[in-house]
CSV table of C-alpha atoms in Angstrom, one decimal:
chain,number,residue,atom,x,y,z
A,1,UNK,CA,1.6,2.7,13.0
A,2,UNK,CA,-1.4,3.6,14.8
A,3,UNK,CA,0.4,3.1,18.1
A,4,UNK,CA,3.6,4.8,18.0
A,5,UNK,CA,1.7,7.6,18.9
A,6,UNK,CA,2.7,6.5,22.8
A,7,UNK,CA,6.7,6.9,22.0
A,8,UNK,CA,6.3,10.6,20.0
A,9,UNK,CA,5.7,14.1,21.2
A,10,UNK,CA,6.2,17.7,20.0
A,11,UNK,CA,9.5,18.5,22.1
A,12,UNK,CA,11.3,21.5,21.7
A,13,UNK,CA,13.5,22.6,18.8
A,14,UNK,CA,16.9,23.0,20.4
A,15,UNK,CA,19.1,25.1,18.3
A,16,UNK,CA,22.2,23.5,20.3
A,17,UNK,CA,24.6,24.9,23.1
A,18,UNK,CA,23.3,28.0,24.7
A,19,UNK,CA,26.8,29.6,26.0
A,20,UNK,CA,30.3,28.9,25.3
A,21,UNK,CA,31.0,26.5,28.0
A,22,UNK,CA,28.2,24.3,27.0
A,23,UNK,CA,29.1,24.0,23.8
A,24,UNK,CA,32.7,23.3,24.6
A,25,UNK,CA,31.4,20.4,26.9
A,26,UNK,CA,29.0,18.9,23.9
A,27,UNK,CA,32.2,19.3,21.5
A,28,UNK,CA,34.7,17.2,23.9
A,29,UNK,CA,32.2,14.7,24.4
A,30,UNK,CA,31.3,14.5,20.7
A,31,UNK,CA,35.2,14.2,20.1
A,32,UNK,CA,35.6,11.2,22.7
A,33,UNK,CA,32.6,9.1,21.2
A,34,UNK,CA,33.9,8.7,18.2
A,35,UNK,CA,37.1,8.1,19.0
A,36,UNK,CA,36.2,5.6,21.5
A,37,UNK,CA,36.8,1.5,20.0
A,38,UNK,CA,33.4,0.7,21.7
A,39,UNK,CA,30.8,3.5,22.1
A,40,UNK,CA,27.7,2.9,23.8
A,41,UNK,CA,24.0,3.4,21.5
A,42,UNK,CA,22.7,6.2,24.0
A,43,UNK,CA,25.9,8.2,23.4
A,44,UNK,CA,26.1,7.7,19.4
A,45,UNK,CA,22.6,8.7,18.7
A,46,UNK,CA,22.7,11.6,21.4
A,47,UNK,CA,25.9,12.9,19.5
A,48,UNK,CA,24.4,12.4,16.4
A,49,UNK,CA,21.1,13.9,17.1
A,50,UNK,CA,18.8,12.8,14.4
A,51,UNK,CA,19.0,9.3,12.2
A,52,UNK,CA,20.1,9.4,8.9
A,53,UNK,CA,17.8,6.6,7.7
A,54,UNK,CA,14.4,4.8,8.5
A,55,UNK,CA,13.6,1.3,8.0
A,56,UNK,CA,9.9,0.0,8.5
A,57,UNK,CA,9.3,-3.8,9.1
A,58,UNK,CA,5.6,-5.2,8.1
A,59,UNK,CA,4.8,-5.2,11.9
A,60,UNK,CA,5.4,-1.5,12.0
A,61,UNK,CA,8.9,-1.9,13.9
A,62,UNK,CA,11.2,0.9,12.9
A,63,UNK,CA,14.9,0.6,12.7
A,64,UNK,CA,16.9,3.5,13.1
A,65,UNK,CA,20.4,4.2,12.1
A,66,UNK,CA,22.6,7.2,13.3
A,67,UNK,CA,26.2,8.4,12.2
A,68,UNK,CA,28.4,11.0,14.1
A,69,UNK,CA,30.9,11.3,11.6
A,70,UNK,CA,34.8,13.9,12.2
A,71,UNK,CA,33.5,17.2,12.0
A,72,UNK,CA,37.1,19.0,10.9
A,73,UNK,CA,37.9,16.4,8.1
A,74,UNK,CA,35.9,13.6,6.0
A,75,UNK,CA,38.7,11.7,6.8
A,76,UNK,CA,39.2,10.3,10.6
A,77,UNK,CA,36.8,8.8,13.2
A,78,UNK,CA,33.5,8.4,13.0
A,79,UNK,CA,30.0,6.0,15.3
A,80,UNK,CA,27.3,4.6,13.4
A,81,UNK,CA,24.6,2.8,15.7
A,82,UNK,CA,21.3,1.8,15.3
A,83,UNK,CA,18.2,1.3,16.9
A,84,UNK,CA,15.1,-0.9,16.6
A,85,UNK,CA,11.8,0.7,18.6
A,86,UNK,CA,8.7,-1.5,18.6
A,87,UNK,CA,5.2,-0.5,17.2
A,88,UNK,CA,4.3,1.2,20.8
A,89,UNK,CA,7.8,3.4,20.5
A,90,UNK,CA,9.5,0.8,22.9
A,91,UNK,CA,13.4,0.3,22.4
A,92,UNK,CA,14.0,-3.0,21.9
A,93,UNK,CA,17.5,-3.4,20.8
A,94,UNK,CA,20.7,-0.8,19.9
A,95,UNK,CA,24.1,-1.3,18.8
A,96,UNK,CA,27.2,0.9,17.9
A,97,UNK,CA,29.9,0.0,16.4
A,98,UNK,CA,33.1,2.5,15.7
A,99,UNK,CA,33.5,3.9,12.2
A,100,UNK,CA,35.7,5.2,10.1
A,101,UNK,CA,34.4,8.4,8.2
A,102,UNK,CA,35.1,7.8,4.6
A,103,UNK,CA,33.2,4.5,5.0
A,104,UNK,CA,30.1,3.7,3.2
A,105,UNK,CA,27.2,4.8,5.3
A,106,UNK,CA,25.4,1.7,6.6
A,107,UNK,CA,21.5,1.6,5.8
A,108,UNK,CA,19.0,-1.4,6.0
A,109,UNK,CA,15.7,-1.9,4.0
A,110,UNK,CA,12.6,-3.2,5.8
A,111,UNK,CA,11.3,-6.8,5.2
A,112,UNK,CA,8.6,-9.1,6.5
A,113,UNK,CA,9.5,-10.2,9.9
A,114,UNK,CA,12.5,-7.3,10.2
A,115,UNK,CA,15.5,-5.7,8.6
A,116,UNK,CA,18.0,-6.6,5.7
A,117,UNK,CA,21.4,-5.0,5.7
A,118,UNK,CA,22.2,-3.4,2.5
A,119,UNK,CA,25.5,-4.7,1.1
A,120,UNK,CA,27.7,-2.2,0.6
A,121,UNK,CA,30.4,-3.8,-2.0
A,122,UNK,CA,29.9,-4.6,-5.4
A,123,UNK,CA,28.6,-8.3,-4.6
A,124,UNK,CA,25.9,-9.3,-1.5
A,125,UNK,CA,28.4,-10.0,1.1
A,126,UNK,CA,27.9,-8.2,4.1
A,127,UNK,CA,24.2,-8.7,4.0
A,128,UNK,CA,22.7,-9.8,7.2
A,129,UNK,CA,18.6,-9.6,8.7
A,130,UNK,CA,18.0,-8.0,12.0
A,131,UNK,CA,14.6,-9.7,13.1
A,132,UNK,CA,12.4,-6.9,14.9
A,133,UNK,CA,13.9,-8.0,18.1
A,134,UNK,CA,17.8,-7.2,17.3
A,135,UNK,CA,18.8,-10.8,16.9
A,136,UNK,CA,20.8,-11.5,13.9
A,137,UNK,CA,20.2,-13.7,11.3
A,138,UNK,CA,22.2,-15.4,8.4
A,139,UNK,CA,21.6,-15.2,4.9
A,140,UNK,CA,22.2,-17.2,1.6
A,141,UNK,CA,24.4,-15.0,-0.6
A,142,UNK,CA,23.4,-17.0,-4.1
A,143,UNK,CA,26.0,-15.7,-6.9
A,144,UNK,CA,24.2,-17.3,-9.2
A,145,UNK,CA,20.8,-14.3,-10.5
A,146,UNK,CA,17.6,-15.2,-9.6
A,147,UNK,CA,14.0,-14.0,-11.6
A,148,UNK,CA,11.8,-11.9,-9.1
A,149,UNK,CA,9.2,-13.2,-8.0
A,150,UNK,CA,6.2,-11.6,-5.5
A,151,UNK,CA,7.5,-10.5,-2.1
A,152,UNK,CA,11.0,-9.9,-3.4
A,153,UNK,CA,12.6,-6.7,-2.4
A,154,UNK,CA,15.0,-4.7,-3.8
A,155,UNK,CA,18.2,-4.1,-2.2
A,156,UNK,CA,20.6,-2.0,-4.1
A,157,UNK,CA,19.6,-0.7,-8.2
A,158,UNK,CA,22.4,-1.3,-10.5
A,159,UNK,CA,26.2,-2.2,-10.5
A,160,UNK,CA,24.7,-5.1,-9.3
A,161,UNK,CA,21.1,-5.2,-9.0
A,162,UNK,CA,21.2,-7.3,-5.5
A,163,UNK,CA,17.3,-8.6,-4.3
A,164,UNK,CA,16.2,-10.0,-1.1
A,165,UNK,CA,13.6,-13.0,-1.2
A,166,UNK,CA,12.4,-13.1,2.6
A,167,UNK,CA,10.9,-16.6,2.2
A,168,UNK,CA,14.8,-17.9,2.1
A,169,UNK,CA,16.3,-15.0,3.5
A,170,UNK,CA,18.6,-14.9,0.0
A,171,UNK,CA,20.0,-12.5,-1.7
A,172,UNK,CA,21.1,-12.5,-5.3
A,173,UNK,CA,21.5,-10.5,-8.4
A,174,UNK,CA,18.4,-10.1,-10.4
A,175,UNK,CA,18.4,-11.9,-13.2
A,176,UNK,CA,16.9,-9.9,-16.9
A,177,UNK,CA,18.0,-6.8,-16.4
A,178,UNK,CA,18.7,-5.5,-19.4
A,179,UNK,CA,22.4,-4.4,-20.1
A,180,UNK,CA,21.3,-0.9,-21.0
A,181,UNK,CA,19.1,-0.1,-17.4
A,182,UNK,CA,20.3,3.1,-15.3
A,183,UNK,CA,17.2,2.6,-13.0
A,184,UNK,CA,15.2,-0.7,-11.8
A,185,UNK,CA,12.4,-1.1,-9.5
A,186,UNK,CA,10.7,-4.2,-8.3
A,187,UNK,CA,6.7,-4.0,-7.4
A,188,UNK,CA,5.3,-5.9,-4.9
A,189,UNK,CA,4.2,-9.3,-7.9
A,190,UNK,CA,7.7,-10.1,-8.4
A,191,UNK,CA,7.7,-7.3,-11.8
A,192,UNK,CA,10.9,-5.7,-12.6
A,193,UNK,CA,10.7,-2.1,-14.4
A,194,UNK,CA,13.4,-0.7,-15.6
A,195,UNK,CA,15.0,2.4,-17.8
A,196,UNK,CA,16.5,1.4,-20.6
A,197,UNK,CA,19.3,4.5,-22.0
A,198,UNK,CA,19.5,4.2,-25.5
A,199,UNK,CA,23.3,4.8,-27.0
A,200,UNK,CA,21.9,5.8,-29.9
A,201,UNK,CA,19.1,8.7,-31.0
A,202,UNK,CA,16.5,6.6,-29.8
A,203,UNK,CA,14.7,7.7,-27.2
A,204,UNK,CA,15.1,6.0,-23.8
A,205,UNK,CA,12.2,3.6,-22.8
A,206,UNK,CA,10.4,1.7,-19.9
A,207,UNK,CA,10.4,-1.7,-20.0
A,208,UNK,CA,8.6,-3.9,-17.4
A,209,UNK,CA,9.0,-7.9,-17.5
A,210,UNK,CA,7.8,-10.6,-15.3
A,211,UNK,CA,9.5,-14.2,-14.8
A,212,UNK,CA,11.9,-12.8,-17.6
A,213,UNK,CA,9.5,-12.7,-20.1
A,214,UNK,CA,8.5,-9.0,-21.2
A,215,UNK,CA,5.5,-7.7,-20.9
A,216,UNK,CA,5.2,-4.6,-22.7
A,217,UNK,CA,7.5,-1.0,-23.1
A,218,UNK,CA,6.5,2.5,-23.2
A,219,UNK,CA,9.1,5.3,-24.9
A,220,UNK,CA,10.1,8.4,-23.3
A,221,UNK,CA,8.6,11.2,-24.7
A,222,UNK,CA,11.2,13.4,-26.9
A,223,UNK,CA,13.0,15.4,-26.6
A,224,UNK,CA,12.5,14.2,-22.6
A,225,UNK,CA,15.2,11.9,-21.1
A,226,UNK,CA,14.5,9.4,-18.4
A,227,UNK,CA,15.3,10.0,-14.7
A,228,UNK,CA,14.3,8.2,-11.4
A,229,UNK,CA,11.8,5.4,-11.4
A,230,UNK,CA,9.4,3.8,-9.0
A,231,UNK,CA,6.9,1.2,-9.3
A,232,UNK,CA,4.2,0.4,-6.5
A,233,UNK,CA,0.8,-1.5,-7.5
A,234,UNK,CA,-0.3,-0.6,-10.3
A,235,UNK,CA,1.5,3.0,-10.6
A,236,UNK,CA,4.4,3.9,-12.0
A,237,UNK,CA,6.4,7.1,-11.8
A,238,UNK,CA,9.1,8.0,-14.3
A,239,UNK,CA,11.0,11.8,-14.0
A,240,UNK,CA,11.0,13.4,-16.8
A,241,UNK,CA,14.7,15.2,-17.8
A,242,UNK,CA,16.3,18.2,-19.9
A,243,UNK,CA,19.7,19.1,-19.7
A,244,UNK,CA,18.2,22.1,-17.2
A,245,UNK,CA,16.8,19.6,-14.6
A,246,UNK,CA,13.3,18.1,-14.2
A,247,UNK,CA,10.4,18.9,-16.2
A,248,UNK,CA,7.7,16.8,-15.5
A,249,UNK,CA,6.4,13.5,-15.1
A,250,UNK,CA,5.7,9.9,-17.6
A,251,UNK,CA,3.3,7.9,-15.2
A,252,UNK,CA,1.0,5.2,-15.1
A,253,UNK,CA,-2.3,4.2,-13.0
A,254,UNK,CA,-2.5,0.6,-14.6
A,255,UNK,CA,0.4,-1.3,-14.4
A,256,UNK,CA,1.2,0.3,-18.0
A,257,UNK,CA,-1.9,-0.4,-19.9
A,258,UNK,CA,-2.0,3.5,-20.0
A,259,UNK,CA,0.6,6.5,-19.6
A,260,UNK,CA,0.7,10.0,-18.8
A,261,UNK,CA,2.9,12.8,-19.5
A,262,UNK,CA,2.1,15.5,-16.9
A,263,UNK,CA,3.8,19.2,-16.4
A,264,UNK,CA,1.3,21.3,-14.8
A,265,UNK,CA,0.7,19.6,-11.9
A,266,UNK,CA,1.2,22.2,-9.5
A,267,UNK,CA,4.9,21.3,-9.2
A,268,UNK,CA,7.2,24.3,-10.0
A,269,UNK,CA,9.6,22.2,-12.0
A,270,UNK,CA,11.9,25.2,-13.5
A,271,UNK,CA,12.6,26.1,-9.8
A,272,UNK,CA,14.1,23.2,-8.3
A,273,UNK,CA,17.5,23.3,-7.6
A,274,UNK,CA,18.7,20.2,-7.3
A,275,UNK,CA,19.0,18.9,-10.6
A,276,UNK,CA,17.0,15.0,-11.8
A,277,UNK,CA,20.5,13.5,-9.8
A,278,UNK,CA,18.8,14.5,-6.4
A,279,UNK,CA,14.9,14.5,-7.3
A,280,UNK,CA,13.7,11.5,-5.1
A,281,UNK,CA,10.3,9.5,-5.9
A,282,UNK,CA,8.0,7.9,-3.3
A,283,UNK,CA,4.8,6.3,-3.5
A,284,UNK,CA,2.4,5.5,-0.6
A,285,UNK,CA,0.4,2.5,-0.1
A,286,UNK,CA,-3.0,4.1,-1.5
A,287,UNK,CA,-1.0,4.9,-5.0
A,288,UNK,CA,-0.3,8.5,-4.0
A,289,UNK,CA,3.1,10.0,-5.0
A,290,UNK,CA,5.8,11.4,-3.1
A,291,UNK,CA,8.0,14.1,-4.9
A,292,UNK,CA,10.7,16.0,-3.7
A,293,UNK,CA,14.2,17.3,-3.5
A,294,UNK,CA,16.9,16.2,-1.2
A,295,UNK,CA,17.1,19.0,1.4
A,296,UNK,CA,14.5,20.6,-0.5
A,297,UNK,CA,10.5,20.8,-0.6
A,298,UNK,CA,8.2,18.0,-1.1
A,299,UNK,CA,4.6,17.6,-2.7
A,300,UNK,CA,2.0,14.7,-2.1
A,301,UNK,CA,-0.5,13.3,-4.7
A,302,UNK,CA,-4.0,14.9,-3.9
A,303,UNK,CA,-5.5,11.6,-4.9
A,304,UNK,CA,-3.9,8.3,-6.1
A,305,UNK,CA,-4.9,9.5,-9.6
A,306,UNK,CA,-1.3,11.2,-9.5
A,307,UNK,CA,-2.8,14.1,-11.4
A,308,UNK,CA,-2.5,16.9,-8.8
A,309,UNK,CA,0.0,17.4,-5.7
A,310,UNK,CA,0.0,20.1,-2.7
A,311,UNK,CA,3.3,21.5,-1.2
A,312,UNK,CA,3.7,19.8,2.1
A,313,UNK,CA,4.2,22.6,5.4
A,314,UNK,CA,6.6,21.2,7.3
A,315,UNK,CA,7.9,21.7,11.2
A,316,UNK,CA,11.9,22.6,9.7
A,317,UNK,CA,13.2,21.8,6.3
A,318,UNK,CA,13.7,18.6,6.0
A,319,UNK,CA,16.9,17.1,4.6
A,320,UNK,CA,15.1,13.5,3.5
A,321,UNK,CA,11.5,12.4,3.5
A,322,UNK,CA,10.1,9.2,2.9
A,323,UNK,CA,7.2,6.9,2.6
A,324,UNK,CA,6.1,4.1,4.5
A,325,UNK,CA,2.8,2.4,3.9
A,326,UNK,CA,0.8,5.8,4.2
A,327,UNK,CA,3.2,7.3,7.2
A,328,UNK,CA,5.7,9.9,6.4
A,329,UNK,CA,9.2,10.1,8.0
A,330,UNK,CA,10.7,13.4,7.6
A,331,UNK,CA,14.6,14.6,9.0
A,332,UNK,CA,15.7,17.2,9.8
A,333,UNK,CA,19.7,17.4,10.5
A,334,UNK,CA,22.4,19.6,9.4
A,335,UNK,CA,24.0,18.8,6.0
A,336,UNK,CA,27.5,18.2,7.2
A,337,UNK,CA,28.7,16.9,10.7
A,338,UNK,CA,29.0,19.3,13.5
A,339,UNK,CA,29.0,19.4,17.1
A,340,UNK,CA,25.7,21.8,17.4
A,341,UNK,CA,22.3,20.6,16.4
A,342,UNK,CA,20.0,22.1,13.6
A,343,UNK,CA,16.7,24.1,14.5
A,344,UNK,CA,14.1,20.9,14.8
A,345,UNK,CA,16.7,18.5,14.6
A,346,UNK,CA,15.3,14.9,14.7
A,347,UNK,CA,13.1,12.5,12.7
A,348,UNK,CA,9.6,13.6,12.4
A,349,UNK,CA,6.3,11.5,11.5
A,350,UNK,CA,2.8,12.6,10.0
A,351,UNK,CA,0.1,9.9,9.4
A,352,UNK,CA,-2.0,12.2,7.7
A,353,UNK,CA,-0.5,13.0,4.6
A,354,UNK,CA,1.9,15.7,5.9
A,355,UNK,CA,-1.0,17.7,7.4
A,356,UNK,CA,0.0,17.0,11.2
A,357,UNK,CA,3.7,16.4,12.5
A,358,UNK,CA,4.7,14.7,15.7
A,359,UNK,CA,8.3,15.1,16.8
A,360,UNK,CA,9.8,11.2,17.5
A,361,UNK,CA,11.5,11.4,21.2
A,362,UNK,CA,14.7,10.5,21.0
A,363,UNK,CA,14.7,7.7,24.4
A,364,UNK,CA,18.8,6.7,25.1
């Protein structure tokens, strides 16, 4: 991502309208784009102000999606658009479609060559690939499951576990999950780790198989319970749970040869607010991990030993952060739809491990 640095720049922070009458002119032309049947891309992601979701293809392309959604009602009108920039920052394609505001919000996942649409059902219809020029390609919807293999890409976790294989553009269910799994991930060899909830006292375990044949299982320490998962090389990242929230962390630096229960890693668990049903998990190419709460702060891995993290300074608080490679994408957007902006609003990106920020300019 080297070269996006030609499409960002520290702008300022606009807080929104500065009188009355501007604000009353920003509000009416909110109003009419999403009640339009066809709004334009400009006017979607202008109304919207920051995306709600990045995408990264493996040539560094980012897709961008953006939803103005009613601001009186979570019923009514709503615009979603989206936008692929090229690795320089270059707009290359944009569409906007209208919406409807209880609709599911529409996301994409980055893949070799471009973007996969998320399916947003219970089954994989709906899926679709954007290449990293906007042009739309089929895919093979497979009802049948399918064993993971390397390059595979996980689409959506459970209820069904849907993966992408980019070599056929399918997707299918994943096949050996086990019944009992409340979280899967899929690492880059094709090896499926899951969280297997116990019904019974029994505590709740990892399990990681490849080409559905299992290749080992590590319990949860008690009295812990098991929360969000991620898998990425050879590390592995479990939350650990009480009924009060997050408490700690069950990882592993070997592809589960070896596992570590951490708590004093510099993460003030007893103070996050959010409860393990928002915690998110991220890990970055070098094995470092990503912790954080949704609207919330966020610490980095010192070292891809996962031992120690640092609180990451921020330019606003940022209502998502994720991972790309070794880029961060931070947001910054109000939590519920309105016709002002938030103080920063707008997707931010640090290349340095958080230490630097550089405000994306929006281009319509």
């Amino acid at each position: 991502m080297a070269a996006a640095g030609a499409a960002l720049a520290v702008t300022a922070c606009g807080t929104g309208s500065a009188d009355d009458a501007r604000a009353e002119d920003r509000e009416t032309k909110y109003r009419r784009v999403i009640e339009d049947p066809h709004p334009r891309p400009a006017d979607v992601i202008e109304m919207a102000g920051a995306p709600v979701s990045v995408a990264r293809a493996d040539d560094g392309s980012l897709l961008l999606t953006y939803e103005a959604a009613n601001v009186e009602d979570d019923e009514g009108p709503a615009a979603t658009a989206w936008r692929i920039v090229d690795p320089g920052g270059r707009t290359v394609a944009e569409h906007a479609e209208h919406a409807d505001a209880e609709a599911t919000r529409v996301s994409f996942e980055g893949v070799p060559g471009g973007f996969v649409r998320v399916p947003q059902g219970e089954g994989a219809e709906g899926a679709y690939v954007l290449d990293v020029h906007g042009e739309r390609r089929g895919t093979v919807v497979a009802k049948t499951p399918m064993r993971a293999r390397a390059g595979d890409v996980l689409l959506t976790e459970t209820e069904p576990t849907l993966v992408y294989r980019p070599a056929t553009r399918t997707v299918a269910p994943l096949a050996g999950v086990p019944q009992d799994a409340v979280h899967v991930a899929v690492d880059e060899r094709g090896t499926v780790w899951s969280l297997d909830q116990s019904l019974t006292d029994e505590p709740d375990r990892v399990v990681w198989q490849r080409d559905a044949r299992t290749l080992g299982s590590q319990a949860v320490p008690q009295p812990y319970a098991g929360g969000v998962l991620t898998a990425r090389g050879d590390t592995v990242a479990l939350a650990l749970t009480t009924d009060d929230g997050v408490a700690g962390l069950l990882t592993s630096t070997d592809a589960g040869a070896h596992w570590t229960t951490q708590h004093a890693v510099g993460i003030p668990w007893k103070n996050l607010k959010s409860g393990s049903d928002l915690l998110a998990l991220g890990l970055l190419a070098d094995g470092r991990l990503l912790v954080g709460e949704e609207g919330g702060p966020h610490w980095l891995a010192t070292d891809p030993t996962d031992t120690a993290f640092r609180r990451l300074e921020t330019p606003a608080p940022f209502t998502s952060l994720t991972a790309h490679g070794t880029t961060l994408y931070g947001i910054v957007d109000t939590v519920t739809s309105t016709y002002d902006l938030a103080k920063g609003e707008g997707l931010w990106i640090s290349e340095d491990a958080g230490r630097e920020w550089r405000r994306y300019e929006q281009r319509g």
